[in-house]
Tab-separated table of C-alpha atoms and ligand atoms in Angstrom:
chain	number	residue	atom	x	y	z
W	1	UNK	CA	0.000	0.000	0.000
W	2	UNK	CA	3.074	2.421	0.750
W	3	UNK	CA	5.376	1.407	-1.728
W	4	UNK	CA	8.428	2.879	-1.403
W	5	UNK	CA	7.725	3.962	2.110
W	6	UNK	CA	9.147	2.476	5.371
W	7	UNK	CA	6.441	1.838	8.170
W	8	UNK	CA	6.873	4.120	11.388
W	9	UNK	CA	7.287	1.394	13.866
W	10	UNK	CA	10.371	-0.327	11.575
W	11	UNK	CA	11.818	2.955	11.281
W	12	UNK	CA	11.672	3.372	14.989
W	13	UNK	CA	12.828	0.306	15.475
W	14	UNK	CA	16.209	0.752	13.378
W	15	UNK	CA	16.909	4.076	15.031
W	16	UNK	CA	16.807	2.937	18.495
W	17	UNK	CA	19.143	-0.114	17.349
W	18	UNK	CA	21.674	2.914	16.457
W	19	UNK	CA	20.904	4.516	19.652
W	20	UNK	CA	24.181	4.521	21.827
W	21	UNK	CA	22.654	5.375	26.026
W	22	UNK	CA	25.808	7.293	27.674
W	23	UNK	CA	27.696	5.595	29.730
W	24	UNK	CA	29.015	9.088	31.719
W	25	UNK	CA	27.487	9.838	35.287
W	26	UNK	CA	27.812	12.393	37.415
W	27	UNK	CA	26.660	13.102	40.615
W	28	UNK	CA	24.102	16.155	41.573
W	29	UNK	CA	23.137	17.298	44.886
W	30	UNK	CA	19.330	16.058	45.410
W	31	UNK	CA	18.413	20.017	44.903
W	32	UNK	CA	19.469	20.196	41.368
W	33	UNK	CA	18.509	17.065	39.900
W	34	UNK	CA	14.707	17.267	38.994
W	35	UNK	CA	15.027	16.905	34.756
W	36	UNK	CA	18.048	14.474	34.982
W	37	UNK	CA	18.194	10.899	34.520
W	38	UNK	CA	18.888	8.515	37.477
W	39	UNK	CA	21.838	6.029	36.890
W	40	UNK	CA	21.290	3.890	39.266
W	41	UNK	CA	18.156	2.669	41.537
W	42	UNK	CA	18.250	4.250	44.795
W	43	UNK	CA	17.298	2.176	48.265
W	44	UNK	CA	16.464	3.532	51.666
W	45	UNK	CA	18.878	2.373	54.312
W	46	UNK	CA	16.374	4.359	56.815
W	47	UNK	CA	12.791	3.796	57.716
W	48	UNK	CA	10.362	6.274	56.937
W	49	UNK	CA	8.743	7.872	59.270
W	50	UNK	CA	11.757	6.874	61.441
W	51	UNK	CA	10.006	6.866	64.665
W	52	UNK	CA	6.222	6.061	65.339
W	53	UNK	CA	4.539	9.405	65.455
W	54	UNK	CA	1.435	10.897	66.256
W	55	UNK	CA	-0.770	11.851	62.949
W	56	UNK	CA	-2.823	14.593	65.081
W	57	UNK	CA	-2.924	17.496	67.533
W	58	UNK	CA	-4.397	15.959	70.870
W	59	UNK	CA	-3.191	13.320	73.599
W	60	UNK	CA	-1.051	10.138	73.761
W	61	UNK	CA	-1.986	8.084	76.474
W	62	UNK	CA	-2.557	3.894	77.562
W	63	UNK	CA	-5.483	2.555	76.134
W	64	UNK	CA	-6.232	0.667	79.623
W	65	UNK	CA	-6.816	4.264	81.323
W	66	UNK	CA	-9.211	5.397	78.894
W	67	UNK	CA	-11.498	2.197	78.650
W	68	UNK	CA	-14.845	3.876	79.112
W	69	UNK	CA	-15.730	7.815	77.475
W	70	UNK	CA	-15.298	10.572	80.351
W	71	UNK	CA	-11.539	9.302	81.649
W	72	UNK	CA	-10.051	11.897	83.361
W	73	UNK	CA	-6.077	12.259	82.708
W	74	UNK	CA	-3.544	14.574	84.221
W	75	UNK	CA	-1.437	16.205	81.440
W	76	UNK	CA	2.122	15.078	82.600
W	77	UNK	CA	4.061	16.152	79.903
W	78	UNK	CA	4.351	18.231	76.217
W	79	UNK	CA	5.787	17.085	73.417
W	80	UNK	CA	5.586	19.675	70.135
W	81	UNK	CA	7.634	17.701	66.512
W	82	UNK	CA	11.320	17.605	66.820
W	83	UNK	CA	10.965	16.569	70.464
W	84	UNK	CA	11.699	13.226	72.451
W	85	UNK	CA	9.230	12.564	75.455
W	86	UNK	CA	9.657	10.901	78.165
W	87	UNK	CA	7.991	7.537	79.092
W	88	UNK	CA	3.940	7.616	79.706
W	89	UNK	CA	3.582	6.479	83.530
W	90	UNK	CA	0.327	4.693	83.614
W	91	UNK	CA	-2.786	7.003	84.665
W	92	UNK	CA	-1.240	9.918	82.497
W	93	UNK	CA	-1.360	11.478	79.331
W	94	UNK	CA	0.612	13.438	77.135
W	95	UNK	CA	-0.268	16.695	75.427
W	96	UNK	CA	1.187	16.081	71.501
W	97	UNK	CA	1.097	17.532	68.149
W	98	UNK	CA	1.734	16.520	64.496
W	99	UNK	CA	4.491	14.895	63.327
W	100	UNK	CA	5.818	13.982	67.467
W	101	UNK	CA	7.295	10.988	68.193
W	102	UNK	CA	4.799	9.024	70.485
W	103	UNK	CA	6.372	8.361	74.197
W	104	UNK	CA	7.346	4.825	75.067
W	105	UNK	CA	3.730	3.169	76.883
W	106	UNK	CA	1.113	4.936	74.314
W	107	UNK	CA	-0.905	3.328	72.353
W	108	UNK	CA	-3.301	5.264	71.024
W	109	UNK	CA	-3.438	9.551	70.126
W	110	UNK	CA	-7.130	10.937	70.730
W	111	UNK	CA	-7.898	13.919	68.633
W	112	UNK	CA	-8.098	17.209	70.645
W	113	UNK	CA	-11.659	17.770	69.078
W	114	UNK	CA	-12.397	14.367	71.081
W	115	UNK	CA	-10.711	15.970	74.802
W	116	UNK	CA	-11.840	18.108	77.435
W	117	UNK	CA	-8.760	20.457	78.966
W	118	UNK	CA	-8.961	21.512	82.880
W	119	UNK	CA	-5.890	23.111	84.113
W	120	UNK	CA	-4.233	20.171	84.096
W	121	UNK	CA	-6.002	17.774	83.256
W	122	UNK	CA	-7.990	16.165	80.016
W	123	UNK	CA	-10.884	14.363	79.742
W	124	UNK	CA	-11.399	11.460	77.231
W	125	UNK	CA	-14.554	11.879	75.666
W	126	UNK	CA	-14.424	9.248	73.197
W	127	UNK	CA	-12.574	5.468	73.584
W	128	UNK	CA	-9.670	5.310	70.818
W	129	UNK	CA	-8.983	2.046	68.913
W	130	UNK	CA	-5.932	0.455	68.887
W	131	UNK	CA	-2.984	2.628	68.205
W	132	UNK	CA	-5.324	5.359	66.820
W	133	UNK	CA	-4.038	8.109	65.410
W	134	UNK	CA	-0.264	6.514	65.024
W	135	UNK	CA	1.932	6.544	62.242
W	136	UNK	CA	4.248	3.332	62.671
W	137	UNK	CA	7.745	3.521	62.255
W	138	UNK	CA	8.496	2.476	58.317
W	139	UNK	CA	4.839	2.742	56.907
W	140	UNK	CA	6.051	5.041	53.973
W	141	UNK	CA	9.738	3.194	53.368
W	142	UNK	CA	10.862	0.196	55.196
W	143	UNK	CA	14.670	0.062	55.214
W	144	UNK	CA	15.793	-1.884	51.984
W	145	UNK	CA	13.261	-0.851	49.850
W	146	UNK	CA	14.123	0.264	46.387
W	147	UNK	CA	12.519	4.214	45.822
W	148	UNK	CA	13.474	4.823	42.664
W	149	UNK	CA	14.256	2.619	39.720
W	150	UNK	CA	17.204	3.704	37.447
W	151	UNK	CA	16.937	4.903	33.771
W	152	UNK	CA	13.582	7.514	35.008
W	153	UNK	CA	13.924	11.192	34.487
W	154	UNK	CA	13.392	12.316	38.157
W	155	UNK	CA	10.390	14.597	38.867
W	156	UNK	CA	10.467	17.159	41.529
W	157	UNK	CA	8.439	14.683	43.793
W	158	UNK	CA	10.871	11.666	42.877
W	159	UNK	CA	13.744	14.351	44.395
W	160	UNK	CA	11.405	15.304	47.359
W	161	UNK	CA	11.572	11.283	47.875
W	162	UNK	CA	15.136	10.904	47.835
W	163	UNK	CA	15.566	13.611	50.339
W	164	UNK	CA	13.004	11.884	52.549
W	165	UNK	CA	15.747	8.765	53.132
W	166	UNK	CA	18.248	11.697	53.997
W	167	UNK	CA	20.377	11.256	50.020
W	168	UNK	CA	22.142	14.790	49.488
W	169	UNK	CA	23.433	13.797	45.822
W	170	UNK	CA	22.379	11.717	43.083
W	171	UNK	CA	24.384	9.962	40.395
W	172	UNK	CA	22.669	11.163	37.307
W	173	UNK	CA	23.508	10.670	33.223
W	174	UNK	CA	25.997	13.214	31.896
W	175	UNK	CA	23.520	15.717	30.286
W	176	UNK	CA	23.460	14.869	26.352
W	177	UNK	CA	24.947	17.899	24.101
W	178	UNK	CA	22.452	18.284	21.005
W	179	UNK	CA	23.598	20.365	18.009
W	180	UNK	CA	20.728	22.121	15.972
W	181	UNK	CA	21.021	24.040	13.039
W	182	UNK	CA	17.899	24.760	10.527
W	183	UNK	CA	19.214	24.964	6.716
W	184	UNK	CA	17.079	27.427	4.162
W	185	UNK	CA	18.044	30.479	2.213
W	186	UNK	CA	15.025	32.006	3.253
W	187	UNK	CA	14.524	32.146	6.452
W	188	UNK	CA	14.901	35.042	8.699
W	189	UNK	CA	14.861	35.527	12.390
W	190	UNK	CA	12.089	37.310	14.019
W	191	UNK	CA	13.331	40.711	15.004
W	192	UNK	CA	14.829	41.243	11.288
W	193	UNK	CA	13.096	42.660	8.688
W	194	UNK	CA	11.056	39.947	6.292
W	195	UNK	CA	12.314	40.808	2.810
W	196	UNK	CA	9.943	39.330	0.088
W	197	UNK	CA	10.157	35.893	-0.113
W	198	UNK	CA	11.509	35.059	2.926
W	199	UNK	CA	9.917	33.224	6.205
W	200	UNK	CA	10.856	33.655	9.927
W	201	UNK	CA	12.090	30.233	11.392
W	202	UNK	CA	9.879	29.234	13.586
W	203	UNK	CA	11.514	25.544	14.104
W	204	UNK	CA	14.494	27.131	15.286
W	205	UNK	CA	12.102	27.974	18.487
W	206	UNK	CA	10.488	24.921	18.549
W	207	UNK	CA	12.926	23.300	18.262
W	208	UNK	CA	14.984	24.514	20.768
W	209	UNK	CA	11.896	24.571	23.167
W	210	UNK	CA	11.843	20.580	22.576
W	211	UNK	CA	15.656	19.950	23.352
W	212	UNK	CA	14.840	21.881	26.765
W	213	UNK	CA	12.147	20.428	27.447
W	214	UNK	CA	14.038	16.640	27.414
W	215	UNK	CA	17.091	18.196	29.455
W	216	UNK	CA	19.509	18.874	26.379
W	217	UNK	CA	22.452	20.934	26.533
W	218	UNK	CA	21.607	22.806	23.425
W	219	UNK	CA	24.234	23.997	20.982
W	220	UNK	CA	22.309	25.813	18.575
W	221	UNK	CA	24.274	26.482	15.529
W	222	UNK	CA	21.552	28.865	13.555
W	223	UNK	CA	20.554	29.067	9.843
W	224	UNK	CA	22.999	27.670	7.436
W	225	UNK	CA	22.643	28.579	4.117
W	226	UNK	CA	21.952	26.133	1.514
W	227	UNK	CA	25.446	24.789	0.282
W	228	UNK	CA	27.094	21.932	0.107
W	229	UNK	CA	30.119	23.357	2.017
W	230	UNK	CA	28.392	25.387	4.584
W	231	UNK	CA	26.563	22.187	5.360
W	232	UNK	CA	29.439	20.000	5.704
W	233	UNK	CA	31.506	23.197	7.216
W	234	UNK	CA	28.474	22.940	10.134
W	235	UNK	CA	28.402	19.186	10.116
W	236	UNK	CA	31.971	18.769	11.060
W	237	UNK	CA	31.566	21.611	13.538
W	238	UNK	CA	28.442	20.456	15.343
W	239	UNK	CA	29.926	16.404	15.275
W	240	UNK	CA	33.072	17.776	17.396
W	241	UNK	CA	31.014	19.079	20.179
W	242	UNK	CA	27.721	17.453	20.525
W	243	UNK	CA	26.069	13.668	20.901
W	244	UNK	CA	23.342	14.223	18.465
W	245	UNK	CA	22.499	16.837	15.493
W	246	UNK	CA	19.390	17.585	14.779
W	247	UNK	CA	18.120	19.882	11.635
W	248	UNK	CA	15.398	20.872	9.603
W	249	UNK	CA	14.912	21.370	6.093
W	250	UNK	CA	16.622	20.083	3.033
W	251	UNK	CA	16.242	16.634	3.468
W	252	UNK	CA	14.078	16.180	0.577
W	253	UNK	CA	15.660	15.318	-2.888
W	254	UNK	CA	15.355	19.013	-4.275
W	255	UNK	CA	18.150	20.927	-6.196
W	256	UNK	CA	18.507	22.745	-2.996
W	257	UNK	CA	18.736	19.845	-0.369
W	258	UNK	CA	22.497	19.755	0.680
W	259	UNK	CA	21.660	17.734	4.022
W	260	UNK	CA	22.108	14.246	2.390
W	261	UNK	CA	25.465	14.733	0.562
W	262	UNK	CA	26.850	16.956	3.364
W	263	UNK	CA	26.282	13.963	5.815
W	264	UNK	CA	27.197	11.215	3.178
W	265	UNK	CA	31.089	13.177	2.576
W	266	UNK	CA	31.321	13.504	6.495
W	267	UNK	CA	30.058	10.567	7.720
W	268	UNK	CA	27.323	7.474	7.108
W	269	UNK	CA	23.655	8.341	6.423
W	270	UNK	CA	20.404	6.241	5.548
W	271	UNK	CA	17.909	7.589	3.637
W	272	UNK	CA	14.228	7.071	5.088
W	273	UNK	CA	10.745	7.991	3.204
W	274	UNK	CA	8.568	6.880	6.029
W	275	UNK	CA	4.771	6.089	5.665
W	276	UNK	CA	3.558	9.063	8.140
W	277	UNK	CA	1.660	12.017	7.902
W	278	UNK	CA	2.725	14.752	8.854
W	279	UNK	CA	6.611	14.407	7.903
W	280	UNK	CA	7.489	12.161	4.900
W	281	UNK	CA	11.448	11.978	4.771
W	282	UNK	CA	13.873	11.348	7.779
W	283	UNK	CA	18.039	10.954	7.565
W	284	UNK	CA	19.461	8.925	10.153
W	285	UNK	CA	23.014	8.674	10.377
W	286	UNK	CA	26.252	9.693	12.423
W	287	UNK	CA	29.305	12.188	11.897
W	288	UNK	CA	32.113	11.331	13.919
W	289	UNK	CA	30.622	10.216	17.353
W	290	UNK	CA	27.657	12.183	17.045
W	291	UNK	CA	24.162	10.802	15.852
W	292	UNK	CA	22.989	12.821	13.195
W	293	UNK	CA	18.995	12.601	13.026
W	294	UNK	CA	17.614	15.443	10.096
W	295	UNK	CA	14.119	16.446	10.052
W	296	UNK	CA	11.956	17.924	7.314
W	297	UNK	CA	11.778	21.762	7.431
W	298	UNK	CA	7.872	22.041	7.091
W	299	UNK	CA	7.409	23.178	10.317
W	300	UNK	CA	4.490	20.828	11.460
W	301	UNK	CA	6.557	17.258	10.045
W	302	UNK	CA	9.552	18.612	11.823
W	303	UNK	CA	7.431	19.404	15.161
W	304	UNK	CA	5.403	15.640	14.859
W	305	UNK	CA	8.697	13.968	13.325
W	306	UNK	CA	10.638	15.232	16.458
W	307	UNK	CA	8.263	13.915	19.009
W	308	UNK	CA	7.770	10.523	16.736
W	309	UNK	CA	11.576	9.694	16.297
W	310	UNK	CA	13.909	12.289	17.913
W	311	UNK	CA	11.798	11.595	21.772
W	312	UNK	CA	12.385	8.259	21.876
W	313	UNK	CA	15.890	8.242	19.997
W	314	UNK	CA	17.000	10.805	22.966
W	315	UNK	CA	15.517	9.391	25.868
W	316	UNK	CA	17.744	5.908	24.658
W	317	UNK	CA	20.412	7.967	24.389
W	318	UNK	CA	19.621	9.957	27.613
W	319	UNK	CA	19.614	6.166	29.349
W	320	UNK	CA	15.345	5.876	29.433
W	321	UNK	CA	14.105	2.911	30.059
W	322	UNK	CA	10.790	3.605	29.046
W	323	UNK	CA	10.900	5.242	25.493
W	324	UNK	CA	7.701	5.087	23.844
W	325	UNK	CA	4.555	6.458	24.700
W	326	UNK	CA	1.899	4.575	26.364
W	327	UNK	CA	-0.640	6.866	24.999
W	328	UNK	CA	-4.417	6.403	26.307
W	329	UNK	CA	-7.866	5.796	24.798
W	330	UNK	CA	-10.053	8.742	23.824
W	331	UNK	CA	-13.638	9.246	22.146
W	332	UNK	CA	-13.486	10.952	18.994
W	333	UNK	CA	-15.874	13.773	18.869
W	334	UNK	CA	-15.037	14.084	15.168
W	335	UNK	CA	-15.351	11.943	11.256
W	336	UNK	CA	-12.362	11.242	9.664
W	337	UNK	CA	-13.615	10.258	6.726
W	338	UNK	CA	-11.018	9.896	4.415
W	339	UNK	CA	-7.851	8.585	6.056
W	340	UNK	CA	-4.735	9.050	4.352
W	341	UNK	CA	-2.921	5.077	3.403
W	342	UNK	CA	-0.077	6.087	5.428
W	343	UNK	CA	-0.068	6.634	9.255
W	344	UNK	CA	-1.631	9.778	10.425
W	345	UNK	CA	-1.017	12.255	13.196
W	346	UNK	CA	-3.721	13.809	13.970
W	347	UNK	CA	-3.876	17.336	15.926
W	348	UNK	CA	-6.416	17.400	18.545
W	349	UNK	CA	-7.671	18.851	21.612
W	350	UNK	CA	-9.694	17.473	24.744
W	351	UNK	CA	-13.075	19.492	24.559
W	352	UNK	CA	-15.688	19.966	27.539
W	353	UNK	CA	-17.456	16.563	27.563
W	354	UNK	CA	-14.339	14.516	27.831
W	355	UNK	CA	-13.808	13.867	23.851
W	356	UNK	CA	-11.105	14.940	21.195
W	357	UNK	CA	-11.924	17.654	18.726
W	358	UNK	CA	-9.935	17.633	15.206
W	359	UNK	CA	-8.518	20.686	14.368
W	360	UNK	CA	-10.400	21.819	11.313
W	361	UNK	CA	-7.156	21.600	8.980
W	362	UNK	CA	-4.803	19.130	9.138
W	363	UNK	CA	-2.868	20.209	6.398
W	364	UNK	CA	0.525	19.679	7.227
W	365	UNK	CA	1.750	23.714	6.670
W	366	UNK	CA	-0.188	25.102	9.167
W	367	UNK	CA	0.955	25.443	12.354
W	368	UNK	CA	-1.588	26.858	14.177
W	369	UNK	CA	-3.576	23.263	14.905
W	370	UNK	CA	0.252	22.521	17.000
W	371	UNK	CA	-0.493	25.117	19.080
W	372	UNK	CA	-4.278	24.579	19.492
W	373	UNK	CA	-3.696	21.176	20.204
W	374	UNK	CA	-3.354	19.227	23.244
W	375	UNK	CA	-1.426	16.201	21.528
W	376	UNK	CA	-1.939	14.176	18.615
W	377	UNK	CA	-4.215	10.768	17.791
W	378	UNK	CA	-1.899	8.082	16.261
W	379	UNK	CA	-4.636	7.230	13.749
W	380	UNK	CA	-3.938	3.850	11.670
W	381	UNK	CA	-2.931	3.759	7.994
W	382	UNK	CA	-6.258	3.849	6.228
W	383	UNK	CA	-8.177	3.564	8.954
W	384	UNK	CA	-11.539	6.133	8.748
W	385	UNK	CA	-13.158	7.596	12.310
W	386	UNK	CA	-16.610	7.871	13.124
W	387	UNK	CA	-17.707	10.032	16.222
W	388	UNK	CA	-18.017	7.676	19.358
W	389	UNK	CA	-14.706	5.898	18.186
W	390	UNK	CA	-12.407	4.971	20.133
W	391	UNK	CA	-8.869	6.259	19.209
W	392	UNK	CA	-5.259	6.600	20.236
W	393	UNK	CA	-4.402	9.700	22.052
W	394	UNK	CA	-1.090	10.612	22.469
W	395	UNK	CA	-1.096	13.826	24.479
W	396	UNK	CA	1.485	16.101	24.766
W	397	UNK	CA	1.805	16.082	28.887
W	398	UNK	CA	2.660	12.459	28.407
W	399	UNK	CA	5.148	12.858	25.192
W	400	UNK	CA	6.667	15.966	27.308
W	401	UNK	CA	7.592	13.599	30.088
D	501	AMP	P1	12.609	21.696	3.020
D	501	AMP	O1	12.454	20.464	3.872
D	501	AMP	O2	13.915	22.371	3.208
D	501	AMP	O3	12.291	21.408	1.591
D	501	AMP	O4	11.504	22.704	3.530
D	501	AMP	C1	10.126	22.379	3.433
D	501	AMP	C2	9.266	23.573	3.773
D	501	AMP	O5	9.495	23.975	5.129
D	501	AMP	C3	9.551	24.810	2.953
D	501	AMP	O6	8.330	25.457	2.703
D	501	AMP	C4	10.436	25.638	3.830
D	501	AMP	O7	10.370	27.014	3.534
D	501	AMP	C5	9.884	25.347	5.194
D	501	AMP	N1	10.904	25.480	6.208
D	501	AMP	C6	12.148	24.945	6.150
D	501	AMP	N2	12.861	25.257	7.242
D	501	AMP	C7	12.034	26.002	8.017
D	501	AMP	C8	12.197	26.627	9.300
D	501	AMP	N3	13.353	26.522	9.960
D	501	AMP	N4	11.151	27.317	9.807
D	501	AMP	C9	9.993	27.407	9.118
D	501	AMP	N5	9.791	26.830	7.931
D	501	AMP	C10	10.779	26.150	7.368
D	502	MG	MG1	15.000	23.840	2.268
């Protein structure tokens, strides 16, 4: 049906065969490294909470002495968080707060909304279960446990974790360099003037914005012109200081495409016309040591190609484990009645009543349905959609991630 063409999964497949995961770590204090990669799983050698603890404002005391509602209790001692209290001598209680560790004899906290205070004393009104009101030693993290798998890009509250079992520093994945550059003799950048014939580059900022996004050190290397020798001149460059190149544009077979020979005298390059929509041709090949991956220049295939093939090829290389999206199932609210034969990516957005909307033009110049969108439905080759279907919905909180 797509002769010619290569199918997106095979194509996905191949690149993440070439995909080399760095091998460099580094360590980062626990502060700093929310957005980097984990090297290695992390276990608690502590338990969490490390003492048993009272989950309320009110009063520890012996269940015994508070058998029937109305005990009366004198109020032998205070203990606010951060304190130690002494042992509860029988016929006692002891005034605590949030967070305290409970004193040696108590078994049980009652609530203060459940007390009575006289001077000195409290009065029970209600009977408390069995170690009410405690938080046992270990009921979040039990000493051994692994918290956090390797090969995850740590969130803030994966960090927040890690600082909970008392780790300072991490040992991360060396950030990965990525080299950009966006070929075209007619683009300009916003702030310039817009002679006729010419068009601002807006990859260059979405671009950019992506690499960010997945923790790249970016080297952004700007518009080169097209010419054979400013696109090897920029190859060569780029290959000495980065992992991975990425670019846009001339990467078709026009007069004016320069990406395919200027990667073919520098270094190895394979050719792909891949059965997708947006985003038809995609070079995948290396310079030196780095990975060179080079993405249409119509700015939607380079925005849909990037999150396609350059997410998951960078999260491999990042040291991911989990590289491709899981996506979820959505109602369409919308007919797609004529399905291209290749595979589609549709631009979408969650309306009011829980469905997906289409944007109303999903030709692949315009630019706007990116930004109206909320993500994209992976829609079969072929494969027509009636309102009430069920699609895939690949949105772009989870491709982001
Ligand atoms: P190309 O892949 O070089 O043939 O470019 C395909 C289309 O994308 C042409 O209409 C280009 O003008 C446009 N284009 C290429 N690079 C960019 C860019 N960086 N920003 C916006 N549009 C671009
Ligand atoms: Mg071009």
């Amino acid at each position: 049906m797509n002769k010619g063409l290569l199918e997106v999964d095979e194509a996905l497949e191949r690149l993440l065969a070439g995909a080399r995961p760095l091998r460099d770590r580094e360590s980062v204090p626990t502060l700093q490294a929310t957005g980097r990669v984990l090297a290695e799983a992390q276990r608690s050698g502590m338990n969490v909470p490390p003492m048993d603890n009272s989950a309320m404002d009110g009063y520890a005391l012996r269940r015994a002495d508070a058998a029937a509602a109305g005990a009366r209790l004198k109020v032998a001692q205070r203990i606010p968080a951060g304190s130690v209290g002494r042992p509860l001598a029988p016929g006692t209680a002891a005034r605590i707060f949030t967070g305290a560790p409970v004193p040696e004899g108590a078994d049980a906290i009652v609530m203060q909304e459940h007390c009575t205070v006289e001077g000195d004393a409290v009065t029970i009104n209600k009977v408390p279960a069995p170690g009410e009101w405690i938080r046992r030693a270990g009921s979040d993290i039990r000493a051994g446990d692994t918290i956090l798998p390797a090969g995850v890009r740590l969130r803030p509250q994966d960090t927040g974790l890690a600082a909970s079992i008392g780790i300072a520093a991490l040992p991360v994945v060396r950030t990965v360099k990525l080299g950009l550059f966006f070929t075209g003799d007619e683009l300009v950048m916003p702030g310039d003037p817009l002679p006729p014939g010419r068009i601002y580059n807006s990859n260059r900022f979405t671009l950019n914005g992506l690499a960010r996004i997945f923790g790249c050190d970016v080297r952004d290397y700007g518009i080169v012109p097209d010419s054979l020798e400013a696109t090897r001149e920029t190859l060569r460059r780029a290959a000495l200081e980065c992992d991975m190149i990425v670019t846009s544009g001339g990467v078709s077979v026009g007069d004016a495409d320069f990406v395919k020979p200027a990667v073919e005298a520098e270094g190895e390059l394979l050719m792909w016309r891949i059965a997708m929509k947006p985003g038809r041709p995609l070079a995948f090949g290396r310079v030196g040591q780095a990975a060179f991956l080079g993405l249409p220049g119509n700015p939607v295939s380079s925005f849909v190609t990037f999150l396609v093939f350059v997410r998951p090829f960078l999260l491999r290389t990042q040291g991911i484990a989990e590289v491709r999206p899981r996506g979820i199932d959505a109602r369409a609210d919308f007919d797609w009645p004529e399905p291209d034969p290749r595979r589609e990516f549709l631009r979408v957005k969650w309306n009011a009543r829980g469905g997906l909307d289409l944007y109303p033009t999903q030709d692949s110049a315009v630019l706007m349905s990116t930004a109206w969108a909320d993500g994209l439905v992976d829609n079969p080759a072929g494969h027509a959609v009636r309102a009430g279907d069920t699609v895939r919905f690949l949105g772009y909180s989870e491709l982001y991630g």
